[in-house]
Amino acid sequence: MKKDIQITPVEGVYIAAVKEYNKEFQMDDWNTYIINENNYPLETVLIVSKGFDGNKITSTFRHNLKLLPAKSYAKVELLQPDLFEINNEFSVSFFSEKGFLHQNFLFPKQSIKESKRTELPVMKEKGILAK
């Protein structure tokens, strides 16, 4: 039965961490974004995030987007600097023209650093892509 299940790989969808200036608090924040580089929209996007490392486990956050248009992005959540010391996982599920798709994205501990920023797709910003 397992051999009959077809898992379509997710392509053109990313989770990124972007360092941005927060005018209200006059400091830099790291925010996570979901990016859709595809030429089709993503519908009913569900994002579940959590941090973990051994016995350290954060609260689980759930986010919902009804629609993420083609070639667009949306802010998911703020990442507190304390979370950089643990693994941060984002579980993403959505519907598209390819059906129902799912993928887990991971920022390994200590991977969110200014020195690791690169050019991001669609956003035209520098940031870090989750693996």
Coordinates of N, CA and C in Angstrom, one line a residue:
M1 N 0.8 -1.2 0.0 CA 0.0 0.0 0.0 C 0.9 1.3 0.0
K2 N 1.9 1.3 0.8 CA 2.8 2.5 0.8 C 3.4 2.8 -0.5
K3 N 3.7 1.7 -1.3 CA 4.3 1.9 -2.6 C 3.4 2.6 -3.6
D4 N 2.1 2.5 -3.3 CA 1.1 3.1 -4.2 C 0.9 4.6 -3.9
I5 N 1.4 5.2 -2.8 CA 1.2 6.6 -2.4 C 2.3 7.4 -3.2
Q6 N 1.8 8.3 -4.0 CA 2.7 9.2 -4.8 C 2.9 10.5 -4.0
I7 N 4.1 10.8 -3.7 CA 4.4 12.1 -3.0 C 5.1 13.0 -4.0
T8 N 4.4 14.1 -4.3 CA 4.9 15.1 -5.2 C 5.8 16.0 -4.5
P9 N 7.0 16.2 -5.0 CA 8.0 17.1 -4.3 C 7.5 18.5 -4.4
V10 N 7.8 19.3 -3.4 CA 7.4 20.7 -3.4 C 8.6 21.5 -4.1
E11 N 8.2 22.3 -5.0 CA 9.2 23.1 -5.7 C 8.7 24.5 -5.7
G12 N 9.7 25.5 -5.6 CA 9.3 26.9 -5.7 C 8.7 27.5 -4.5
V13 N 8.6 26.8 -3.4 CA 8.1 27.3 -2.2 C 9.2 27.3 -1.1
Y14 N 9.4 28.4 -0.4 CA 10.5 28.5 0.6 C 10.0 29.1 1.8
I15 N 10.7 28.9 2.9 CA 10.6 29.6 4.2 C 11.9 30.3 4.3
A16 N 11.9 31.6 4.6 CA 13.1 32.4 4.7 C 13.0 33.3 6.0
A17 N 14.2 33.5 6.5 CA 14.4 34.4 7.7 C 15.0 35.7 7.1
V18 N 14.4 36.8 7.4 CA 14.8 38.1 6.9 C 15.0 39.1 8.0
K19 N 16.2 39.7 8.1 CA 16.5 40.7 9.1 C 15.9 42.1 8.6
E20 N 15.0 42.7 9.4 CA 14.3 43.9 9.0 C 14.4 44.9 10.2
Y21 N 14.4 46.2 9.9 CA 14.4 47.2 10.9 C 12.9 47.4 11.4
N22 N 12.8 47.4 12.7 CA 11.4 47.6 13.3 C 11.4 49.1 13.8
K23 N 10.6 49.9 13.0 CA 10.5 51.3 13.4 C 10.0 51.6 14.7
E24 N 9.0 50.8 15.1 CA 8.3 51.0 16.4 C 9.3 50.8 17.6
F25 N 10.1 49.8 17.5 CA 11.0 49.5 18.6 C 12.4 49.9 18.4
Q26 N 12.7 50.5 17.2 CA 14.0 51.0 16.7 C 15.1 50.0 16.9
M27 N 14.9 48.9 16.3 CA 15.9 47.8 16.4 C 15.6 46.8 15.2
D28 N 16.6 46.0 15.0 CA 16.5 44.9 13.9 C 15.8 43.7 14.5
D29 N 14.9 43.2 13.7 CA 14.2 41.9 14.0 C 14.4 40.9 12.9
W30 N 14.3 39.6 13.2 CA 14.3 38.6 12.2 C 12.9 38.1 12.1
N31 N 12.3 38.2 10.9 CA 11.0 37.7 10.6 C 11.1 36.6 9.6
T32 N 10.2 35.6 9.7 CA 10.1 34.5 8.7 C 9.0 34.8 7.7
Y33 N 9.3 34.4 6.5 CA 8.3 34.6 5.4 C 8.2 33.3 4.7
I34 N 7.0 33.1 4.0 CA 6.8 32.0 3.1 C 6.8 32.7 1.7
I35 N 7.6 32.1 0.8 CA 7.7 32.6 -0.6 C 7.2 31.6 -1.6
N36 N 6.4 32.1 -2.5 CA 5.9 31.3 -3.6 C 6.5 31.8 -4.9
E37 N 7.5 31.1 -5.4 CA 8.2 31.5 -6.6 C 7.4 30.9 -7.9
N38 N 6.4 30.1 -7.7 CA 5.7 29.5 -8.8 C 4.8 30.4 -9.6
N39 N 4.4 30.0 -10.8 CA 3.5 30.8 -11.6 C 2.0 30.5 -11.3
Y40 N 1.8 29.8 -10.2 CA 0.4 29.5 -9.8 C 0.3 29.8 -8.3
P41 N -1.0 30.1 -7.8 CA -1.2 30.4 -6.4 C -1.2 29.2 -5.5
L42 N -0.9 29.4 -4.2 CA -1.1 28.3 -3.2 C -2.3 28.6 -2.5
E43 N -3.2 27.6 -2.2 CA -4.4 27.8 -1.5 C -4.4 27.1 -0.2
T44 N -5.2 27.6 0.8 CA -5.3 27.0 2.1 C -4.0 26.6 2.6
V45 N -3.1 27.6 2.8 CA -1.7 27.3 3.3 C -1.7 27.2 4.8
L46 N -1.3 26.1 5.3 CA -1.2 25.9 6.7 C 0.3 25.8 7.1
I47 N 0.7 26.6 8.1 CA 2.1 26.6 8.5 C 2.1 26.3 10.0
V48 N 2.8 25.3 10.5 CA 3.0 25.0 11.9 C 4.4 25.1 12.2
S49 N 4.7 25.9 13.2 CA 6.2 26.1 13.6 C 6.4 25.8 15.0
K50 N 7.6 25.3 15.2 CA 8.1 24.9 16.6 C 9.6 25.0 16.6
G51 N 10.1 25.1 17.8 CA 11.5 25.1 18.1 C 11.8 23.9 19.0
F52 N 13.0 23.3 18.8 CA 13.4 22.1 19.6 C 14.9 21.9 19.6
D53 N 15.4 21.3 20.7 CA 16.8 20.9 20.8 C 16.8 20.1 22.1
G54 N 16.9 18.8 21.9 CA 16.9 17.9 23.1 C 15.6 18.0 23.9
N55 N 15.7 18.4 25.2 CA 14.6 18.6 26.0 C 13.9 20.0 25.9
K56 N 14.6 20.9 25.2 CA 14.0 22.2 25.0 C 13.0 22.2 23.8
I57 N 11.8 22.6 24.1 CA 10.7 22.6 23.1 C 10.0 23.9 23.3
T58 N 9.7 24.6 22.2 CA 8.9 25.8 22.3 C 7.4 25.5 22.1
S59 N 6.6 26.5 22.3 CA 5.2 26.4 22.0 C 5.1 26.1 20.5
T60 N 4.0 25.5 20.1 CA 3.7 25.3 18.6 C 2.8 26.5 18.2
F61 N 3.2 27.1 17.0 CA 2.4 28.2 16.5 C 1.7 27.6 15.2
R62 N 0.5 28.1 14.9 CA -0.2 27.7 13.7 C -0.6 29.0 12.9
H63 N -0.4 29.0 11.6 CA -0.7 30.1 10.8 C -1.5 29.6 9.6
N64 N -2.4 30.4 9.1 CA -3.2 30.1 8.0 C -3.3 31.2 7.0
L65 N -3.1 30.9 5.7 CA -3.3 31.9 4.6 C -4.3 31.3 3.7
K66 N -5.3 32.0 3.4 CA -6.3 31.5 2.4 C -5.7 31.4 1.0
L67 N -4.9 32.4 0.6 CA -4.3 32.4 -0.7 C -2.9 33.1 -0.7
L68 N -2.0 32.5 -1.3 CA -0.7 33.1 -1.5 C -0.5 33.1 -3.0
P69 N -0.7 34.3 -3.6 CA -0.6 34.4 -5.1 C 0.7 34.0 -5.7
A70 N 0.7 33.8 -7.0 CA 1.9 33.4 -7.7 C 2.9 34.5 -7.5
K71 N 4.2 34.1 -7.5 CA 5.3 35.1 -7.4 C 5.1 36.1 -6.3
S72 N 4.8 35.6 -5.1 CA 4.6 36.5 -3.9 C 5.1 35.9 -2.7
Y73 N 4.9 36.7 -1.6 CA 5.4 36.2 -0.3 C 4.5 36.8 0.8
A74 N 4.6 36.2 2.0 CA 3.8 36.7 3.2 C 4.6 36.5 4.4
K75 N 4.5 37.4 5.3 CA 5.2 37.3 6.6 C 4.5 36.2 7.4
V76 N 5.3 35.4 8.1 CA 4.7 34.3 8.9 C 4.8 34.7 10.4
E77 N 6.0 34.9 10.9 CA 6.2 35.3 12.3 C 7.5 35.9 12.6
L78 N 7.6 36.5 13.8 CA 8.8 37.0 14.3 C 9.6 35.9 15.0
L79 N 11.0 35.9 14.8 CA 11.8 34.9 15.4 C 12.6 35.7 16.5
Q80 N 12.4 35.3 17.8 CA 13.2 35.9 18.8 C 14.6 35.4 18.8
P81 N 15.6 36.3 19.1 CA 17.0 35.8 19.1 C 17.3 34.6 19.9
D82 N 16.6 34.4 21.0 CA 16.8 33.1 21.8 C 16.6 31.9 21.0
L83 N 15.7 32.0 20.0 CA 15.4 30.8 19.2 C 16.5 30.4 18.2
F84 N 17.5 31.2 18.0 CA 18.6 30.9 17.1 C 19.5 29.8 17.7
E85 N 19.4 29.5 19.0 CA 20.2 28.5 19.6 C 19.6 27.1 19.6
I86 N 18.4 27.0 19.0 CA 17.7 25.7 18.9 C 17.3 25.6 17.4
N87 N 16.9 24.4 17.0 CA 16.3 24.1 15.7 C 14.9 24.7 15.6
N88 N 14.6 25.3 14.4 CA 13.3 25.8 14.2 C 12.7 25.2 13.0
E89 N 11.6 24.5 13.1 CA 11.0 23.8 12.0 C 9.6 24.4 11.7
F90 N 9.4 24.5 10.3 CA 8.2 25.0 9.8 C 7.6 23.9 8.9
S91 N 6.4 23.4 9.3 CA 5.7 22.4 8.5 C 4.7 23.1 7.6
V92 N 4.8 23.0 6.3 CA 3.9 23.7 5.4 C 3.1 22.8 4.6
S93 N 1.8 23.0 4.6 CA 0.9 22.2 3.7 C 0.0 23.2 2.9
F94 N -0.3 22.8 1.7 CA -1.2 23.7 0.9 C -1.7 22.9 -0.3
F95 N -2.7 23.5 -1.0 CA -3.3 23.0 -2.2 C -2.8 23.9 -3.3
S96 N -2.5 23.3 -4.5 CA -2.1 24.0 -5.7 C -2.6 23.2 -6.9
E97 N -2.2 23.7 -8.1 CA -2.7 22.9 -9.3 C -2.1 21.5 -9.3
K98 N -1.1 21.3 -8.5 CA -0.5 19.9 -8.4 C -1.1 19.0 -7.3
G99 N -2.1 19.6 -6.7 CA -2.8 18.8 -5.6 C -2.4 19.3 -4.2
F100 N -2.6 18.4 -3.3 CA -2.2 18.7 -1.9 C -0.7 18.4 -1.7
L101 N 0.0 19.4 -1.2 CA 1.4 19.2 -1.0 C 1.9 19.5 0.4
H102 N 2.9 18.9 0.8 CA 3.5 19.2 2.2 C 5.0 19.1 2.2
Q103 N 5.6 20.0 3.0 CA 7.0 19.9 3.2 C 7.4 20.5 4.5
N104 N 8.4 19.9 5.2 CA 9.0 20.5 6.4 C 10.2 21.3 6.0
F105 N 10.4 22.4 6.6 CA 11.6 23.3 6.4 C 12.2 23.5 7.8
L106 N 13.6 23.5 7.8 CA 14.3 23.6 9.0 C 15.4 24.6 9.0
F107 N 15.4 25.4 10.0 CA 16.6 26.3 10.3 C 17.3 25.6 11.4
P108 N 18.4 24.9 11.1 CA 19.2 24.2 12.2 C 19.7 25.3 13.2
K109 N 20.0 24.8 14.4 CA 20.4 25.8 15.4 C 21.7 26.5 14.9
Q110 N 21.7 27.8 15.3 CA 22.8 28.7 15.0 C 23.0 28.9 13.5
S111 N 22.0 28.7 12.7 CA 22.1 28.9 11.2 C 21.6 30.3 10.8
I112 N 20.9 31.0 11.7 CA 20.4 32.3 11.4 C 21.4 33.3 11.9
K113 N 22.2 33.8 10.9 CA 23.3 34.7 11.2 C 23.4 35.7 10.0
E114 N 23.7 36.9 10.4 CA 23.8 37.9 9.3 C 24.8 37.5 8.2
S115 N 25.9 36.8 8.6 CA 26.9 36.5 7.6 C 26.4 35.4 6.6
K116 N 25.3 34.7 6.9 CA 24.8 33.7 6.0 C 23.6 34.2 5.1
R117 N 23.4 35.5 5.1 CA 22.3 36.0 4.2 C 22.7 35.9 2.8
T118 N 21.7 35.6 1.9 CA 21.9 35.5 0.5 C 20.7 36.2 -0.2
E119 N 20.8 36.4 -1.5 CA 19.6 37.0 -2.2 C 18.5 36.0 -2.2
L120 N 17.3 36.4 -1.9 CA 16.1 35.6 -1.9 C 15.3 35.7 -3.2
P121 N 14.6 34.6 -3.6 CA 13.8 34.6 -4.7 C 12.5 35.5 -4.4
V122 N 12.0 36.1 -5.4 CA 10.8 36.9 -5.4 C 10.9 38.2 -4.5
M123 N 11.5 38.1 -3.3 CA 11.5 39.2 -2.4 C 12.5 40.3 -2.7
K124 N 13.5 40.0 -3.4 CA 14.6 41.0 -3.7 C 15.2 41.5 -2.5
E125 N 15.3 40.7 -1.5 CA 15.9 41.0 -0.2 C 17.0 40.0 0.1
K126 N 17.8 40.2 1.1 CA 18.7 39.2 1.5 C 18.2 38.5 2.8
G127 N 18.4 37.2 2.9 CA 17.9 36.5 4.0 C 18.5 35.1 4.0
I128 N 17.9 34.2 4.8 CA 18.4 32.9 4.9 C 17.2 31.9 4.6
L129 N 17.5 31.0 3.7 CA 16.5 30.0 3.3 C 16.6 28.8 4.2
A130 N 15.4 28.3 4.7 CA 15.4 27.1 5.5 C 15.7 25.9 4.6
K131 N 16.2 24.9 5.2 CA 16.5 23.7 4.4 C 15.3 22.7 4.4

